[in-house]
Short mmCIF file of C-alpha atoms in Angstrom, two decimals:
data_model
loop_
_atom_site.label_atom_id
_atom_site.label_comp_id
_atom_site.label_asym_id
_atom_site.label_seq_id
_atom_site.Cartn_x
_atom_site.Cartn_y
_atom_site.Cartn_z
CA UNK L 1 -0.91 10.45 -34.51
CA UNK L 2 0.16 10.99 -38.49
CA UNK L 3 3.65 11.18 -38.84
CA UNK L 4 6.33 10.30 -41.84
CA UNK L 5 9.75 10.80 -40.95
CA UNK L 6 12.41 10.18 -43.18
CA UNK L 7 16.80 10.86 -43.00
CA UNK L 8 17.57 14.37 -44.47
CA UNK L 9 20.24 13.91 -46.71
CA UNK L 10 21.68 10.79 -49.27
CA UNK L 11 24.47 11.28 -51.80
CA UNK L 12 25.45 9.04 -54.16
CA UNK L 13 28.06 8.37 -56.61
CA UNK L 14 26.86 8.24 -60.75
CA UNK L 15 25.77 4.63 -61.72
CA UNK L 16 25.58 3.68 -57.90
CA UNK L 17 22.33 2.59 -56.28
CA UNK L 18 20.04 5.07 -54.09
CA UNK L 19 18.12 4.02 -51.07
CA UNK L 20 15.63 5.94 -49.17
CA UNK L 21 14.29 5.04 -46.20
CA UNK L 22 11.22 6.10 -44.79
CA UNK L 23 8.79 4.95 -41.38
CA UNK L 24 5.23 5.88 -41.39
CA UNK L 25 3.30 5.69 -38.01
CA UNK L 26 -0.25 4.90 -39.30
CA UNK L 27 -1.12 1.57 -39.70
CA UNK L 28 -4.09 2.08 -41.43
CA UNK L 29 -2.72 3.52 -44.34
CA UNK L 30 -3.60 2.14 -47.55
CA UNK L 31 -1.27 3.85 -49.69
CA UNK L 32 2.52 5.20 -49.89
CA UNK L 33 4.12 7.37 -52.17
CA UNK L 34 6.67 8.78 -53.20
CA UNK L 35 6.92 12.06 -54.59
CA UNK L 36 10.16 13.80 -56.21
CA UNK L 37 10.50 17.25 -56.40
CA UNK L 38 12.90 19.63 -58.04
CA UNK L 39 14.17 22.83 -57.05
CA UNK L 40 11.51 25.63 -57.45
CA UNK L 41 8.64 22.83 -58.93
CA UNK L 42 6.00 21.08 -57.27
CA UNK L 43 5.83 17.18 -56.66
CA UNK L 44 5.92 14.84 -59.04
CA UNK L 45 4.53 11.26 -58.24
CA UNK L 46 6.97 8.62 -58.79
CA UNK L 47 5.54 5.64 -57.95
CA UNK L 48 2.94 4.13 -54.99
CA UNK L 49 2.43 0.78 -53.35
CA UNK L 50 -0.41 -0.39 -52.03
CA UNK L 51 -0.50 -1.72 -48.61
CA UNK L 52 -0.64 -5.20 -49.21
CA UNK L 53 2.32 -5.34 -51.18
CA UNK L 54 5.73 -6.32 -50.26
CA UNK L 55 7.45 -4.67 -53.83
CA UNK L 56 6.76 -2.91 -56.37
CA UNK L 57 9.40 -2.06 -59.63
CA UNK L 58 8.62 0.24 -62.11
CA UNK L 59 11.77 0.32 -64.24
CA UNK L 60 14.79 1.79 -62.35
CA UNK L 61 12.37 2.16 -59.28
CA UNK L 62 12.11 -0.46 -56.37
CA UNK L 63 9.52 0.19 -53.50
CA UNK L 64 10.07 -2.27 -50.53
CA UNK L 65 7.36 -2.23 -48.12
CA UNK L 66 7.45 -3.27 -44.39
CA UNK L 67 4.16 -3.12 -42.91
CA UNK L 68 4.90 -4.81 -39.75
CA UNK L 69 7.71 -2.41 -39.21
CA UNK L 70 5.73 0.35 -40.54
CA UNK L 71 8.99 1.31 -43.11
CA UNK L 72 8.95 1.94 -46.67
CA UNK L 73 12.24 2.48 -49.17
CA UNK L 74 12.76 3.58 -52.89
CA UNK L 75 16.02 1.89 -54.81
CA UNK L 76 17.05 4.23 -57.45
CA UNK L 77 19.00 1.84 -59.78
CA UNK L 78 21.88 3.44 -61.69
CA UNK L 79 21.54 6.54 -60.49
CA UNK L 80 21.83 9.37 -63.04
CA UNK L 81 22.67 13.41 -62.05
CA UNK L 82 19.13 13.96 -63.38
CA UNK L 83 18.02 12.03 -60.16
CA UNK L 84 19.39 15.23 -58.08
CA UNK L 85 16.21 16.06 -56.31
CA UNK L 86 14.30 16.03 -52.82
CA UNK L 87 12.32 12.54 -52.34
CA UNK L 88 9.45 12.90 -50.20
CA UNK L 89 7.71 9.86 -48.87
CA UNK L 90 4.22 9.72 -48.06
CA UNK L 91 1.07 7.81 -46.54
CA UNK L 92 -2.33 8.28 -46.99
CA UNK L 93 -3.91 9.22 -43.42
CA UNK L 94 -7.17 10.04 -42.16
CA UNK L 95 -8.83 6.63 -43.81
CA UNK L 96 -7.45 7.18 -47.04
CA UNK L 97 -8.79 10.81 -47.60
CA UNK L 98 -5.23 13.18 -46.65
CA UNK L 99 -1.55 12.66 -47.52
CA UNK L 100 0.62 13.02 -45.16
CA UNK L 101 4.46 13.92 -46.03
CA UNK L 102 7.54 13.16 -44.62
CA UNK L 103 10.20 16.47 -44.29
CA UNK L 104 12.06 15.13 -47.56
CA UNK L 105 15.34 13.20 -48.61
CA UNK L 106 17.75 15.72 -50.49
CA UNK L 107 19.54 13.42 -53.01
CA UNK L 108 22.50 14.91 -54.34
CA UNK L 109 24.18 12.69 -57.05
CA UNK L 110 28.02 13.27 -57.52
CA UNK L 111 29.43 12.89 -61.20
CA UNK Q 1 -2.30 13.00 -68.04
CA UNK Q 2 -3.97 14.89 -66.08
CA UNK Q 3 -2.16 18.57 -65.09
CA UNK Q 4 -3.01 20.81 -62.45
CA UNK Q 5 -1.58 24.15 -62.96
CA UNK Q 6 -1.70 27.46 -60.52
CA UNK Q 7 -1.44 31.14 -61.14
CA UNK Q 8 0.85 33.01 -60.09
CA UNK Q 9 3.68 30.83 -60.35
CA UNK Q 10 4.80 33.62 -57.98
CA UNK Q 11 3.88 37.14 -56.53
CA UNK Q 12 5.23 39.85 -54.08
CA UNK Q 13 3.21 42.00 -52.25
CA UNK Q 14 3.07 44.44 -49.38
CA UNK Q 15 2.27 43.51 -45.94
CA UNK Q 16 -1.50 43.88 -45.36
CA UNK Q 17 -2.56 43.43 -48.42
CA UNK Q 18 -4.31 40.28 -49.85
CA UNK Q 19 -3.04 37.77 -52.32
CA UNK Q 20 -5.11 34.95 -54.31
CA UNK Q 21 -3.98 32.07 -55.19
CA UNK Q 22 -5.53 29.85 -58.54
CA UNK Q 23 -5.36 26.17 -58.30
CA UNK Q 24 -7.12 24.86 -61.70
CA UNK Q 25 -7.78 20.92 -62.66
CA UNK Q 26 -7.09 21.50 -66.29
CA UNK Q 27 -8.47 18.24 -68.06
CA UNK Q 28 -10.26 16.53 -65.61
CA UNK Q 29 -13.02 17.29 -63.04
CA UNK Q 30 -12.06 17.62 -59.08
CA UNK Q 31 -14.76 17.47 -56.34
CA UNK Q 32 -11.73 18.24 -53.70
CA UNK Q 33 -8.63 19.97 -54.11
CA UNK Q 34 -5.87 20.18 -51.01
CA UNK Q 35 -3.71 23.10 -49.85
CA UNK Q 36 -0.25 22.59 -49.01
CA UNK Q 37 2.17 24.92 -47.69
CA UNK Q 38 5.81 24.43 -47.47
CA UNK Q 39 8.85 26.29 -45.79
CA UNK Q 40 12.35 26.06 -47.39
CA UNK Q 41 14.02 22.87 -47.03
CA UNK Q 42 10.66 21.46 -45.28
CA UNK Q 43 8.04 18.97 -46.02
CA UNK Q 44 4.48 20.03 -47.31
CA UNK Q 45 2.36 21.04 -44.79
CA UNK Q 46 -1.37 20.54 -45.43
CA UNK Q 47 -3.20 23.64 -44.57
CA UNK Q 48 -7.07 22.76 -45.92
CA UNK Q 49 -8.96 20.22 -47.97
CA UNK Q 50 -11.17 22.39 -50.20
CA UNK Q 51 -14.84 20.75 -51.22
CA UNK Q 52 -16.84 22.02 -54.21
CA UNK Q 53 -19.77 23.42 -53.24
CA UNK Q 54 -19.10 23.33 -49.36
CA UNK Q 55 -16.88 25.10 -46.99
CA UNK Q 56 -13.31 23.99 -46.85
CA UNK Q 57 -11.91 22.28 -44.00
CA UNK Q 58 -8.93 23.40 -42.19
CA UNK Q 59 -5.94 21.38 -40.13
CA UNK Q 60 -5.18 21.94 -37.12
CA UNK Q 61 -3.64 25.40 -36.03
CA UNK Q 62 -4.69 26.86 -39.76
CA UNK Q 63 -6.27 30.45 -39.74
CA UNK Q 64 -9.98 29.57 -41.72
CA UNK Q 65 -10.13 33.60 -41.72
CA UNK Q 66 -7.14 34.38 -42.74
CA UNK Q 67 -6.44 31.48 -45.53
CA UNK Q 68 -9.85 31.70 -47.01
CA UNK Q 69 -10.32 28.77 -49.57
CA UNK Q 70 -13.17 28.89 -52.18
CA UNK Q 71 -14.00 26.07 -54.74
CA UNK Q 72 -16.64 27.53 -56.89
CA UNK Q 73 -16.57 24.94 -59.58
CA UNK Q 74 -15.25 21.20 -60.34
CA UNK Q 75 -11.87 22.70 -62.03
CA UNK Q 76 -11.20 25.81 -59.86
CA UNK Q 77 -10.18 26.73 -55.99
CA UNK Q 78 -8.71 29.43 -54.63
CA UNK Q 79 -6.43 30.85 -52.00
CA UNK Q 80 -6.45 34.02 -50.54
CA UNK Q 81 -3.90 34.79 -48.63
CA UNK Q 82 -5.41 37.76 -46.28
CA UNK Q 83 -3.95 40.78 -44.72
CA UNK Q 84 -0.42 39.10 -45.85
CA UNK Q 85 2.61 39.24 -43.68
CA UNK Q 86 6.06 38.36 -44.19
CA UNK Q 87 5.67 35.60 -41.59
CA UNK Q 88 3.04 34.17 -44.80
CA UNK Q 89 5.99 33.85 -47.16
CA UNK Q 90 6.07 30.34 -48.60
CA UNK Q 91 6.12 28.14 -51.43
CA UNK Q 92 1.85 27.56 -51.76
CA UNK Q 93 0.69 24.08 -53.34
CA UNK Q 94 -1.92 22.50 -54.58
CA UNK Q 95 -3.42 19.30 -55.23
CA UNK Q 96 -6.38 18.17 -56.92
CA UNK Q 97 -8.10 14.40 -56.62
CA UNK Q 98 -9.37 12.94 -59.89
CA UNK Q 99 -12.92 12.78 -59.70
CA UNK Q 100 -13.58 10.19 -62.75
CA UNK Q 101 -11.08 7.36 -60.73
CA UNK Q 102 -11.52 6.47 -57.10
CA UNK Q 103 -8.32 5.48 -56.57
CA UNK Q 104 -6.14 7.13 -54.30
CA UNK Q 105 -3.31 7.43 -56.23
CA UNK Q 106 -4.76 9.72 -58.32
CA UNK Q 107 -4.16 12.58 -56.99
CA UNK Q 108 -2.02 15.37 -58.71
CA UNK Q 109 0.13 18.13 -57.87
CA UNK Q 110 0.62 21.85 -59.47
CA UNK Q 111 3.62 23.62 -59.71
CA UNK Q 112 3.58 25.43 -56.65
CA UNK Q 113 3.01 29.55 -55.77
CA UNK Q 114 5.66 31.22 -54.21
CA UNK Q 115 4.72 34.52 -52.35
CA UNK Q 116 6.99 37.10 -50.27
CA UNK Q 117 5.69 39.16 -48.54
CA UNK Q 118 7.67 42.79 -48.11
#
C-alpha cells in the first residue's frame, strides 16, 4: 500500500544544519515533496524532486533522494528560528494523480 | 503565483447542523481540487478528489453522504460538512491542481478551515 512515514520531532540549534528524513513505500512514485507548514496555516510547497534525481538544491534547501531505498531527506542549511515549523514529506501515489503525506516532522529551532 | 484561498478560515456550529466549506482557485483554472482533513499534530488525510462537472470520489472509509463535495465550476468546490458532530472537528484543506500545466508539482494548497463542532 501508500504509506510516508517520517520521525516526529528534530530540534536544532540557530545556524546548525536540519535533516529530515523520510521513507516512502511506493515505488512508482514520480514525485516527492515537501511541504512546510506553520501553526494554524495550510502547506506551503518547499521544494520537489523528481524521481530520477539523486539531488536537488534550491538555495538553503538540499533534497537527497534514495530510490532504491525508497528514502528521501531535506538539509535545511543555516537554520534560522523562522524555520520553526512542521515538515511534511510527500509522494505522489495512485500513478501520479493523489499525494500522499507523511504524519509530519515538528522542527523546533533553539536560539 | 497561483493562490487558493477558502472561506471560512474558521466556523463553530452546533451539532446537527450543516457546515460548507469554499475552496476557490483564485487566478487560475482547476479541473480537480482535493480534500484533506487533518487532526492536531497529524498528517493530512485525503478525504475526496473533487472533479468538475462529475461526482467526487471518495477514499477509503470517507462518508460520500455525509462529506458531500460539489465542484460546480473550474475555480470553485465545496464542502459540506453534514449533520456535524463534534467527532467532525478538524482543521479542513484544500488543494487545487493547475489546469494550464500538467505537471505534478503544480498543485497548491489553501489556508485551511478549521471547524468545532459544540
Amino acid at each position: 500500500g501508500e504509506d510516508v512515514e517520517q520521525s516526529l520531532f528534530l530540534s536544532v540549534r540557530e545556524g546548525d544544519s536540519s535533516v529530515i528524513n523520510c521513507t516512502y513505500t511506493d515505488s512508482s512514485s514520480t514525485y516527492l515533496y515537501w511541504y512546510k507548514q506553520e501553526p494554524g496555516a495550510g502547506l506551503q510547497l518547499l521544494t520537489y524532486i523528481f524521481s530520477n534525481m539523486d539531488m536537488k538544491q534550491d538555495q538553503r534547501l538540499t533534497v537527497l533522494l534514495n530510490k532504491k531505498d525508497k528514502h528521501l531527506s531535506l538539509r535545511i542549511a543555516d537554520t534560522q528560528t523562522g524555520d520553526s515549523a512542521i515538515y511534511f514529506c510527500a509522494e505522489a501515489a495512485g500513478g501520479g494523480f493523489k499525494t500522499i503525506f507523511g504524519a509530519g516532522t515538528r522542527l523546533f529551532v533553539k536560539a | 503565483g497561483a493562490v487558493v484561498s477558502q472561506h471560512p478560515s474558521w466556523v463553530i456550529c452546533k451539532s446537527g447542523t450543516s457546515v460548507k466549506i469554499e475552496c476557490r482557485s483564485l487566478d487560475f483554472q482547476a479541473t480537480t481540487m482535493f480534500w484533506y482533513r487533518q487532526f492536531p499534530k497529524q498528517s493530512l488525510m485525503l478525504m475526496a478528489t473533487s472533479n468538475e462537472g462529475s461526482k467526487a470520489t471518495y477514499e477509503q472509509g470517507v462518508e460520500k453522504d455525509k462529506f458531500l463535495i460539489n465542484h460546480a465550476s473550474l475555480t470553485l468546490s465545496t464542502l459540506t460538512v453534514t449533520s456535524a458532530h463534534p467527532e467532525d472537528s478538524s482543521f479542513y484543506i484544500c488543494s487545487a491542481r493547475d489546469l494550464r500545466v500538467e505537471t505534478q508539482e503544480t498543485q497548491y494548497f489553501g489556508p485551511g478551515t478549521r471547524l468545532l463542532v459544540l
